[in-house]
PDB file of C-alpha atoms and ligand atoms in Angstrom:
ATOM      1  CA  UNK A  16      -0.112   0.185  -0.117  1.00  0.00           C
ATOM      2  CA  UNK A  17       1.278   3.138  -0.543  1.00  0.00           C
ATOM      3  CA  UNK A  18       2.517   5.657   1.661  1.00  0.00           C
ATOM      4  CA  UNK A  19      -0.600   7.861   1.605  1.00  0.00           C
ATOM      5  CA  UNK A  20      -2.770   5.515   0.756  1.00  0.00           C
ATOM      6  CA  UNK A  21      -5.135   4.529   4.199  1.00  0.00           C
ATOM      7  CA  UNK A  22      -6.840   0.578   4.401  1.00  0.00           C
ATOM      8  CA  UNK A  23      -9.793   2.943   3.709  1.00  0.00           C
ATOM      9  CA  UNK A  24      -8.765   4.080   0.817  1.00  0.00           C
ATOM     10  CA  UNK A  25      -7.265   0.529  -0.357  1.00  0.00           C
ATOM     11  CA  UNK A  26     -11.473  -0.860   0.102  1.00  0.00           C
ATOM     12  CA  UNK A  27     -12.563   2.619  -1.237  1.00  0.00           C
ATOM     13  CA  UNK A  28     -10.536   2.118  -4.685  1.00  0.00           C
ATOM     14  CA  UNK A  29     -12.091  -2.353  -4.985  1.00  0.00           C
ATOM     15  CA  UNK A  30     -15.375  -0.540  -4.519  1.00  0.00           C
ATOM     16  CA  UNK A  31     -14.409   1.800  -7.829  1.00  0.00           C
ATOM     17  CA  UNK A  32     -13.582  -0.895  -9.296  1.00  0.00           C
ATOM     18  CA  UNK A  33     -15.372  -3.896  -8.567  1.00  0.00           C
ATOM     19  CA  UNK A  34     -18.333  -0.809 -10.185  1.00  0.00           C
ATOM     20  CA  UNK A  35     -16.429  -0.023 -13.301  1.00  0.00           C
ATOM     21  CA  UNK A  36     -15.524  -3.885 -14.489  1.00  0.00           C
ATOM     22  CA  UNK A  37     -11.247  -2.530 -12.894  1.00  0.00           C
ATOM     23  CA  UNK A  38     -11.884  -5.872 -10.932  1.00  0.00           C
ATOM     24  CA  UNK A  39     -13.934  -8.499 -11.567  1.00  0.00           C
ATOM     25  CA  UNK A  40     -16.031 -11.291  -9.647  1.00  0.00           C
ATOM     26  CA  UNK A  41     -15.381 -14.899 -11.676  1.00  0.00           C
ATOM     27  CA  UNK A  42     -17.874 -17.485  -9.951  1.00  0.00           C
ATOM     28  CA  UNK A  43     -15.711 -20.544  -9.337  1.00  0.00           C
ATOM     29  CA  UNK A  44     -18.444 -23.145  -8.323  1.00  0.00           C
ATOM     30  CA  UNK A  45     -20.739 -25.478  -9.692  1.00  0.00           C
ATOM     31  CA  UNK A  46     -24.542 -25.656  -9.096  1.00  0.00           C
ATOM     32  CA  UNK A  47     -25.583 -27.727  -6.312  1.00  0.00           C
ATOM     33  CA  UNK A  48     -27.860 -30.457  -8.638  1.00  0.00           C
ATOM     34  CA  UNK A  49     -29.164 -33.665  -8.059  1.00  0.00           C
ATOM     35  CA  UNK A  50     -27.153 -34.199 -10.732  1.00  0.00           C
ATOM     36  CA  UNK A  51     -23.752 -34.247 -10.412  1.00  0.00           C
ATOM     37  CA  UNK A  52     -21.491 -36.662  -9.093  1.00  0.00           C
ATOM     38  CA  UNK A  53     -20.614 -37.107  -5.757  1.00  0.00           C
ATOM     39  CA  UNK A  54     -17.320 -38.888  -4.384  1.00  0.00           C
ATOM     40  CA  UNK A  55     -18.202 -42.997  -4.555  1.00  0.00           C
ATOM     41  CA  UNK A  56     -16.196 -44.499  -1.368  1.00  0.00           C
ATOM     42  CA  UNK A  57     -15.406 -48.262  -1.271  1.00  0.00           C
ATOM     43  CA  UNK A  58     -18.801 -50.165  -0.332  1.00  0.00           C
ATOM     44  CA  UNK A  59     -17.341 -51.019   2.902  1.00  0.00           C
ATOM     45  CA  UNK A  60     -17.170 -47.579   3.941  1.00  0.00           C
ATOM     46  CA  UNK A  61     -19.848 -44.548   4.450  1.00  0.00           C
ATOM     47  CA  UNK A  62     -21.287 -42.569   1.522  1.00  0.00           C
ATOM     48  CA  UNK A  63     -21.872 -39.249   1.113  1.00  0.00           C
ATOM     49  CA  UNK A  64     -25.348 -37.730   0.852  1.00  0.00           C
ATOM     50  CA  UNK A  65     -25.751 -36.448  -3.380  1.00  0.00           C
ATOM     51  CA  UNK A  66     -28.084 -32.793  -3.407  1.00  0.00           C
ATOM     52  CA  UNK A  67     -31.284 -33.598  -2.528  1.00  0.00           C
ATOM     53  CA  UNK A  68     -34.415 -30.797  -3.297  1.00  0.00           C
ATOM     54  CA  UNK A  69     -37.330 -31.236  -2.426  1.00  0.00           C
ATOM     55  CA  UNK A  70     -40.537 -28.990  -2.939  1.00  0.00           C
ATOM     56  CA  UNK A  71     -42.152 -27.298  -0.334  1.00  0.00           C
ATOM     57  CA  UNK A  72     -44.627 -25.823  -1.655  1.00  0.00           C
ATOM     58  CA  UNK A  73     -44.642 -23.203  -5.056  1.00  0.00           C
ATOM     59  CA  UNK A  74     -47.190 -20.969  -4.652  1.00  0.00           C
ATOM     60  CA  UNK A  75     -49.596 -23.281  -4.324  1.00  0.00           C
ATOM     61  CA  UNK A  76     -51.400 -25.145  -1.122  1.00  0.00           C
ATOM     62  CA  UNK A  77     -48.794 -25.664   0.105  1.00  0.00           C
ATOM     63  CA  UNK A  78     -47.711 -22.223   0.415  1.00  0.00           C
ATOM     64  CA  UNK A  79     -50.085 -20.164  -2.137  1.00  0.00           C
ATOM     65  CA  UNK A  80     -47.760 -16.881  -2.153  1.00  0.00           C
ATOM     66  CA  UNK A  81     -44.294 -18.439  -1.943  1.00  0.00           C
ATOM     67  CA  UNK A  82     -41.966 -21.247  -3.083  1.00  0.00           C
ATOM     68  CA  UNK A  83     -39.262 -22.490  -0.796  1.00  0.00           C
ATOM     69  CA  UNK A  84     -37.254 -26.018  -0.605  1.00  0.00           C
ATOM     70  CA  UNK A  85     -35.790 -28.686   1.758  1.00  0.00           C
ATOM     71  CA  UNK A  86     -32.201 -29.667   0.930  1.00  0.00           C
ATOM     72  CA  UNK A  87     -30.381 -31.905   1.681  1.00  0.00           C
ATOM     73  CA  UNK A  88     -25.860 -33.161   0.834  1.00  0.00           C
ATOM     74  CA  UNK A  89     -23.100 -34.429   2.466  1.00  0.00           C
ATOM     75  CA  UNK A  90     -20.435 -32.156   4.037  1.00  0.00           C
ATOM     76  CA  UNK A  91     -18.234 -33.514   1.157  1.00  0.00           C
ATOM     77  CA  UNK A  92     -20.942 -32.520  -2.516  1.00  0.00           C
ATOM     78  CA  UNK A  93     -20.517 -30.238  -4.634  1.00  0.00           C
ATOM     79  CA  UNK A  94     -18.513 -27.475  -5.667  1.00  0.00           C
ATOM     80  CA  UNK A  95     -16.950 -27.128  -1.476  1.00  0.00           C
ATOM     81  CA  UNK A  96     -14.109 -26.746   1.982  1.00  0.00           C
ATOM     82  CA  UNK A  97     -13.109 -28.722   3.164  1.00  0.00           C
ATOM     83  CA  UNK A  98     -11.634 -28.370   6.980  1.00  0.00           C
ATOM     84  CA  UNK A  99      -8.023 -29.886   8.609  1.00  0.00           C
ATOM     85  CA  UNK A 100     -10.843 -32.672  10.828  1.00  0.00           C
ATOM     86  CA  UNK A 101     -12.000 -33.670   7.881  1.00  0.00           C
ATOM     87  CA  UNK A 102      -8.402 -35.904   8.015  1.00  0.00           C
ATOM     88  CA  UNK A 103      -7.029 -37.946  10.524  1.00  0.00           C
ATOM     89  CA  UNK A 104      -3.863 -36.498  10.484  1.00  0.00           C
ATOM     90  CA  UNK A 105      -5.900 -33.338  11.505  1.00  0.00           C
ATOM     91  CA  UNK A 106      -8.214 -34.297  13.868  1.00  0.00           C
ATOM     92  CA  UNK A 107      -6.190 -32.701  17.130  1.00  0.00           C
ATOM     93  CA  UNK A 108      -5.450 -29.700  15.666  1.00  0.00           C
ATOM     94  CA  UNK A 109      -6.979 -26.317  17.802  1.00  0.00           C
ATOM     95  CA  UNK A 110      -9.702 -24.995  15.428  1.00  0.00           C
ATOM     96  CA  UNK A 111      -9.718 -27.082  12.675  1.00  0.00           C
ATOM     97  CA  UNK A 112     -13.836 -27.314  12.063  1.00  0.00           C
ATOM     98  CA  UNK A 113     -14.714 -24.824   9.061  1.00  0.00           C
ATOM     99  CA  UNK A 114     -17.418 -23.489  12.407  1.00  0.00           C
ATOM    100  CA  UNK A 115     -14.434 -22.251  14.157  1.00  0.00           C
ATOM    101  CA  UNK A 116     -11.435 -21.907  11.808  1.00  0.00           C
ATOM    102  CA  UNK A 117     -10.243 -18.311  11.767  1.00  0.00           C
ATOM    103  CA  UNK A 118     -11.389 -16.149   9.400  1.00  0.00           C
ATOM    104  CA  UNK A 119      -8.339 -14.636   7.409  1.00  0.00           C
ATOM    105  CA  UNK A 120      -7.792 -18.026   4.549  1.00  0.00           C
ATOM    106  CA  UNK A 121     -11.366 -17.310   3.389  1.00  0.00           C
ATOM    107  CA  UNK A 122     -10.043 -14.443   1.414  1.00  0.00           C
ATOM    108  CA  UNK A 123      -6.732 -14.952   0.245  1.00  0.00           C
ATOM    109  CA  UNK A 124      -4.445 -14.997  -2.995  1.00  0.00           C
ATOM    110  CA  UNK A 125      -4.338 -17.747  -5.851  1.00  0.00           C
ATOM    111  CA  UNK A 126      -1.626 -18.802  -8.462  1.00  0.00           C
ATOM    112  CA  UNK A 127      -3.116 -21.586 -11.073  1.00  0.00           C
ATOM    113  CA  UNK A 128      -1.481 -24.051 -12.402  1.00  0.00           C
ATOM    114  CA  UNK A 129      -2.624 -25.210 -15.774  1.00  0.00           C
ATOM    115  CA  UNK A 130      -1.830 -29.331 -15.729  1.00  0.00           C
ATOM    116  CA  UNK A 131      -5.011 -29.081 -18.856  1.00  0.00           C
ATOM    117  CA  UNK A 132      -3.056 -31.018 -21.477  1.00  0.00           C
ATOM    118  CA  UNK A 133      -1.587 -33.523 -19.147  1.00  0.00           C
ATOM    119  CA  UNK A 134      -4.774 -33.958 -17.711  1.00  0.00           C
ATOM    120  CA  UNK A 135      -6.181 -34.224 -21.325  1.00  0.00           C
ATOM    121  CA  UNK A 136      -4.142 -36.628 -22.654  1.00  0.00           C
ATOM    122  CA  UNK A 137      -3.468 -38.653 -18.816  1.00  0.00           C
ATOM    123  CA  UNK A 138      -6.613 -38.816 -16.662  1.00  0.00           C
ATOM    124  CA  UNK A 139      -4.196 -40.412 -14.225  1.00  0.00           C
ATOM    125  CA  UNK A 140      -1.960 -37.249 -14.249  1.00  0.00           C
ATOM    126  CA  UNK A 141       0.523 -36.186 -11.302  1.00  0.00           C
ATOM    127  CA  UNK A 142       1.367 -32.686 -10.558  1.00  0.00           C
ATOM    128  CA  UNK A 143       5.151 -33.491 -10.006  1.00  0.00           C
ATOM    129  CA  UNK A 144       7.447 -31.243  -7.768  1.00  0.00           C
ATOM    130  CA  UNK A 145       9.157 -30.472 -11.403  1.00  0.00           C
ATOM    131  CA  UNK A 146       6.461 -29.169 -12.550  1.00  0.00           C
ATOM    132  CA  UNK A 147       6.172 -26.706  -9.948  1.00  0.00           C
ATOM    133  CA  UNK A 148       9.380 -25.640  -9.975  1.00  0.00           C
ATOM    134  CA  UNK A 149       8.834 -25.234 -14.038  1.00  0.00           C
ATOM    135  CA  UNK A 150       5.843 -22.731 -13.211  1.00  0.00           C
ATOM    136  CA  UNK A 151       7.890 -20.792 -10.605  1.00  0.00           C
ATOM    137  CA  UNK A 152      11.098 -20.356 -12.624  1.00  0.00           C
ATOM    138  CA  UNK A 153       8.161 -18.538 -15.586  1.00  0.00           C
ATOM    139  CA  UNK A 154       5.619 -16.823 -12.704  1.00  0.00           C
ATOM    140  CA  UNK A 155       7.480 -16.700  -9.403  1.00  0.00           C
ATOM    141  CA  UNK A 156       8.259 -17.884  -6.523  1.00  0.00           C
ATOM    142  CA  UNK A 157       4.461 -19.691  -5.410  1.00  0.00           C
ATOM    143  CA  UNK A 158       4.613 -17.181  -1.032  1.00  0.00           C
ATOM    144  CA  UNK A 159       3.327 -18.586   1.654  1.00  0.00           C
ATOM    145  CA  UNK A 160      -0.074 -18.153   2.564  1.00  0.00           C
ATOM    146  CA  UNK A 161      -2.150 -18.554  -1.318  1.00  0.00           C
ATOM    147  CA  UNK A 162      -4.282 -21.041  -2.361  1.00  0.00           C
ATOM    148  CA  UNK A 163      -2.508 -23.373  -5.352  1.00  0.00           C
ATOM    149  CA  UNK A 164      -5.226 -24.205  -7.990  1.00  0.00           C
ATOM    150  CA  UNK A 165      -4.492 -26.870 -10.068  1.00  0.00           C
ATOM    151  CA  UNK A 166      -6.228 -26.149 -13.910  1.00  0.00           C
ATOM    152  CA  UNK A 167      -6.747 -29.645 -15.271  1.00  0.00           C
ATOM    153  CA  UNK A 168     -10.225 -29.204 -17.203  1.00  0.00           C
ATOM    154  CA  UNK A 169     -12.461 -31.374 -14.970  1.00  0.00           C
ATOM    155  CA  UNK A 170     -14.093 -28.317 -14.606  1.00  0.00           C
ATOM    156  CA  UNK A 171     -15.748 -28.574 -18.179  1.00  0.00           C
ATOM    157  CA  UNK A 172     -17.567 -31.955 -17.692  1.00  0.00           C
ATOM    158  CA  UNK A 173     -20.517 -33.140 -16.577  1.00  0.00           C
ATOM    159  CA  UNK A 174     -21.327 -36.718 -15.228  1.00  0.00           C
ATOM    160  CA  UNK A 175     -19.858 -39.609 -15.957  1.00  0.00           C
ATOM    161  CA  UNK A 176     -16.742 -38.078 -17.738  1.00  0.00           C
ATOM    162  CA  UNK A 177     -16.402 -35.685 -15.030  1.00  0.00           C
ATOM    163  CA  UNK A 178     -16.461 -38.584 -11.764  1.00  0.00           C
ATOM    164  CA  UNK A 179     -13.693 -41.203 -14.363  1.00  0.00           C
ATOM    165  CA  UNK A 180     -15.028 -43.761 -12.415  1.00  0.00           C
ATOM    166  CA  UNK A 181     -14.596 -47.141 -13.789  1.00  0.00           C
ATOM    167  CA  UNK A 182     -14.269 -50.725 -12.462  1.00  0.00           C
ATOM    168  CA  UNK A 183     -11.441 -50.202  -9.590  1.00  0.00           C
ATOM    169  CA  UNK A 184     -12.468 -46.959  -8.860  1.00  0.00           C
ATOM    170  CA  UNK A 185     -12.334 -43.292  -9.979  1.00  0.00           C
ATOM    171  CA  UNK A 186      -9.451 -42.133 -12.309  1.00  0.00           C
ATOM    172  CA  UNK A 187      -9.444 -38.177 -11.863  1.00  0.00           C
ATOM    173  CA  UNK A 188      -6.104 -35.879 -12.316  1.00  0.00           C
ATOM    174  CA  UNK A 189      -4.369 -34.551  -8.804  1.00  0.00           C
ATOM    175  CA  UNK A 190      -0.131 -34.186  -7.075  1.00  0.00           C
ATOM    176  CA  UNK A 191       1.452 -36.480  -5.957  1.00  0.00           C
ATOM    177  CA  UNK A 192       3.382 -37.548  -2.947  1.00  0.00           C
ATOM    178  CA  UNK A 193       6.568 -35.205  -3.255  1.00  0.00           C
ATOM    179  CA  UNK A 194       4.474 -32.317  -4.971  1.00  0.00           C
ATOM    180  CA  UNK A 195       2.156 -31.317  -2.462  1.00  0.00           C
ATOM    181  CA  UNK A 196       4.448 -32.300   0.470  1.00  0.00           C
ATOM    182  CA  UNK A 197       6.729 -29.211  -1.374  1.00  0.00           C
ATOM    183  CA  UNK A 198       3.962 -27.669  -1.282  1.00  0.00           C
ATOM    184  CA  UNK A 199       2.993 -27.109   2.235  1.00  0.00           C
ATOM    185  CA  UNK A 200       5.935 -27.821   3.391  1.00  0.00           C
ATOM    186  CA  UNK A 201       8.776 -25.372   1.648  1.00  0.00           C
ATOM    187  CA  UNK A 202       6.429 -22.728  -0.095  1.00  0.00           C
ATOM    188  CA  UNK A 203       3.836 -22.968   3.013  1.00  0.00           C
ATOM    189  CA  UNK A 204       0.455 -23.120   0.771  1.00  0.00           C
ATOM    190  CA  UNK A 205      -2.608 -22.181   2.797  1.00  0.00           C
ATOM    191  CA  UNK A 206      -3.998 -24.576   0.415  1.00  0.00           C
ATOM    192  CA  UNK A 207      -4.652 -26.873  -2.052  1.00  0.00           C
ATOM    193  CA  UNK A 208      -7.971 -26.437  -4.909  1.00  0.00           C
ATOM    194  CA  UNK A 209      -8.522 -28.898  -7.742  1.00  0.00           C
ATOM    195  CA  UNK A 210     -11.411 -28.957 -10.545  1.00  0.00           C
ATOM    196  CA  UNK A 211     -11.604 -32.634  -9.407  1.00  0.00           C
ATOM    197  CA  UNK A 212     -14.654 -34.444  -7.358  1.00  0.00           C
ATOM    198  CA  UNK A 213     -11.087 -34.146  -4.184  1.00  0.00           C
ATOM    199  CA  UNK A 214      -7.718 -32.968  -3.622  1.00  0.00           C
ATOM    200  CA  UNK A 215      -5.912 -36.265  -4.257  1.00  0.00           C
ATOM    201  CA  UNK A 216      -6.193 -37.992  -7.703  1.00  0.00           C
ATOM    202  CA  UNK A 217      -8.774 -40.540  -8.004  1.00  0.00           C
ATOM    203  CA  UNK A 218      -6.084 -43.310  -7.505  1.00  0.00           C
ATOM    204  CA  UNK A 219      -4.888 -41.860  -4.398  1.00  0.00           C
ATOM    205  CA  UNK A 220      -5.382 -44.358  -2.140  1.00  0.00           C
ATOM    206  CA  UNK A 221      -2.218 -46.827  -4.081  1.00  0.00           C
ATOM    207  CA  UNK A 222      -0.327 -43.176  -3.173  1.00  0.00           C
ATOM    208  CA  UNK A 223       2.067 -43.413  -0.169  1.00  0.00           C
ATOM    209  CA  UNK A 224       1.191 -41.924   2.133  1.00  0.00           C
ATOM    210  CA  UNK A 225      -2.708 -42.989   0.970  1.00  0.00           C
ATOM    211  CA  UNK A 226      -4.575 -39.472   0.103  1.00  0.00           C
ATOM    212  CA  UNK A 227      -1.227 -37.051   0.285  1.00  0.00           C
ATOM    213  CA  UNK A 228      -3.170 -33.454  -0.318  1.00  0.00           C
ATOM    214  CA  UNK A 229      -5.234 -34.971   2.983  1.00  0.00           C
ATOM    215  CA  UNK A 230      -2.411 -36.630   4.899  1.00  0.00           C
ATOM    216  CA  UNK A 231      -0.293 -33.497   4.208  1.00  0.00           C
ATOM    217  CA  UNK A 232      -2.315 -30.444   4.426  1.00  0.00           C
ATOM    218  CA  UNK A 233      -4.946 -30.985   6.850  1.00  0.00           C
ATOM    219  CA  UNK A 234      -2.295 -32.691   8.881  1.00  0.00           C
ATOM    220  CA  UNK A 235      -0.841 -28.815   8.663  1.00  0.00           C
ATOM    221  CA  UNK A 236      -3.896 -26.852   9.394  1.00  0.00           C
ATOM    222  CA  UNK A 237      -4.331 -26.143   5.915  1.00  0.00           C
ATOM    223  CA  UNK A 238      -7.452 -26.646   3.408  1.00  0.00           C
ATOM    224  CA  UNK A 239      -8.058 -28.223   0.356  1.00  0.00           C
ATOM    225  CA  UNK A 240     -11.026 -27.110  -2.602  1.00  0.00           C
ATOM    226  CA  UNK A 241     -12.756 -28.628  -4.620  1.00  0.00           C
ATOM    227  CA  UNK A 242     -15.221 -28.914  -7.582  1.00  0.00           C
ATOM    228  CA  UNK A 243     -13.985 -26.219  -8.878  1.00  0.00           C
ATOM    229  CA  UNK A 244     -14.818 -24.789 -12.690  1.00  0.00           C
ATOM    230  CA  UNK A 245     -13.991 -21.615 -14.240  1.00  0.00           C
ATOM    231  CA  UNK A 246     -10.189 -21.792 -13.312  1.00  0.00           C
ATOM    232  CA  UNK A 247      -9.158 -20.818 -17.080  1.00  0.00           C
ATOM    233  CA  UNK A 248     -10.574 -16.928 -16.691  1.00  0.00           C
ATOM    234  CA  UNK A 249      -7.809 -16.916 -13.389  1.00  0.00           C
ATOM    235  CA  UNK A 250      -4.473 -15.126 -14.076  1.00  0.00           C
ATOM    236  CA  UNK A 251      -1.532 -17.838 -12.850  1.00  0.00           C
ATOM    237  CA  UNK A 252      -1.612 -15.404 -10.251  1.00  0.00           C
ATOM    238  CA  UNK A 253      -2.740 -12.322  -9.123  1.00  0.00           C
ATOM    239  CA  UNK A 254      -6.296 -13.252  -8.461  1.00  0.00           C
ATOM    240  CA  UNK A 255      -8.572 -13.689  -4.621  1.00  0.00           C
ATOM    241  CA  UNK A 256      -9.747 -16.119  -3.789  1.00  0.00           C
ATOM    242  CA  UNK A 257     -13.335 -15.825  -1.149  1.00  0.00           C
ATOM    243  CA  UNK A 258     -14.336 -19.002  -0.222  1.00  0.00           C
ATOM    244  CA  UNK A 259     -16.233 -19.049   3.213  1.00  0.00           C
ATOM    245  CA  UNK A 260     -18.067 -22.408   3.961  1.00  0.00           C
ATOM    246  CA  UNK A 261     -20.631 -22.715   5.655  1.00  0.00           C
ATOM    247  CA  UNK A 262     -20.473 -22.239   9.591  1.00  0.00           C
ATOM    248  CA  UNK A 263     -21.781 -25.603  10.331  1.00  0.00           C
ATOM    249  CA  UNK A 264     -21.026 -26.878  14.024  1.00  0.00           C
ATOM    250  CA  UNK A 265     -18.178 -28.994  14.406  1.00  0.00           C
ATOM    251  CA  UNK A 266     -18.599 -29.548  10.517  1.00  0.00           C
ATOM    252  CA  UNK A 267     -15.611 -30.982   8.028  1.00  0.00           C
ATOM    253  CA  UNK A 268     -16.332 -29.015   5.453  1.00  0.00           C
ATOM    254  CA  UNK A 269     -19.130 -27.852   3.502  1.00  0.00           C
ATOM    255  CA  UNK A 270     -20.614 -26.456   0.041  1.00  0.00           C
ATOM    256  CA  UNK A 271     -19.687 -23.353  -0.475  1.00  0.00           C
ATOM    257  CA  UNK A 272     -19.848 -20.390  -3.351  1.00  0.00           C
ATOM    258  CA  UNK A 273     -15.766 -20.017  -4.812  1.00  0.00           C
ATOM    259  CA  UNK A 274     -15.619 -16.282  -5.902  1.00  0.00           C
ATOM    260  CA  UNK A 275     -12.678 -14.904  -7.924  1.00  0.00           C
ATOM    261  CA  UNK A 276     -11.895 -11.004  -7.558  1.00  0.00           C
ATOM    262  CA  UNK A 277      -9.537 -10.606 -10.747  1.00  0.00           C
ATOM    263  CA  UNK A 278      -8.013  -7.612 -12.367  1.00  0.00           C
ATOM    264  CA  UNK A 279      -9.783  -6.610 -15.208  1.00  0.00           C
ATOM    265  CA  UNK A 280      -9.705  -6.327 -19.187  1.00  0.00           C
TER     266      UNK A 280
HETATM  267 MN1   MN B 322     -14.169 -32.610   0.479  1.00  0.00          MN
END
């Protein structure tokens, strides 16, 4: 902030930029819909509910002048946020639930790593430390406290193509164990976001440790975002992500509206 500008000036300037399009808002959220696939666990484990929308009334006998619905879904349904308590590695951390976590992570900058071409060639593509270092050579070092978003092209997919389910489980891209450990421990990121169903790849049960993104992120008190869409509208760096999960009592995560503030054209 320049010396002659107060925080109040900066907020006024931002409000002005938002109204003139100098800064625009980009929606990174999938529509919460019964048709959108949710994660499928092996049958011996419990399952996350998909979205269910049940009409209470729509200007009819159940409510002549009003329309409203009852809804139900799992905490990890649709575009959603993962809190540290979601994984066993984060279960004893302080303020590890969506209702107790600090507010500051809910508005934070993002670095976007485009892996679209590699993911189109191979749905099991893994983001590596080498690829992150190559990104940094081009765009600069990843700052502590920022989101790293893995752009895979999955945000444009729907249905079976999006879920990537085969007989041996899901085939979707994600980070390898070394890459996510590097981002958490050496770069101090706030969290990791993906366009797929999960911060980990579809075959992450076979990695070491299993589900390395969940293992390292949540064990270090960091966060996850998944089922994002629209990442192609974000610059490699310079966007601010607004991601505020629902304040669910002791919640492990929640569906949410994720918005990005990006510099206008
Ligand atoms: Mn989740």
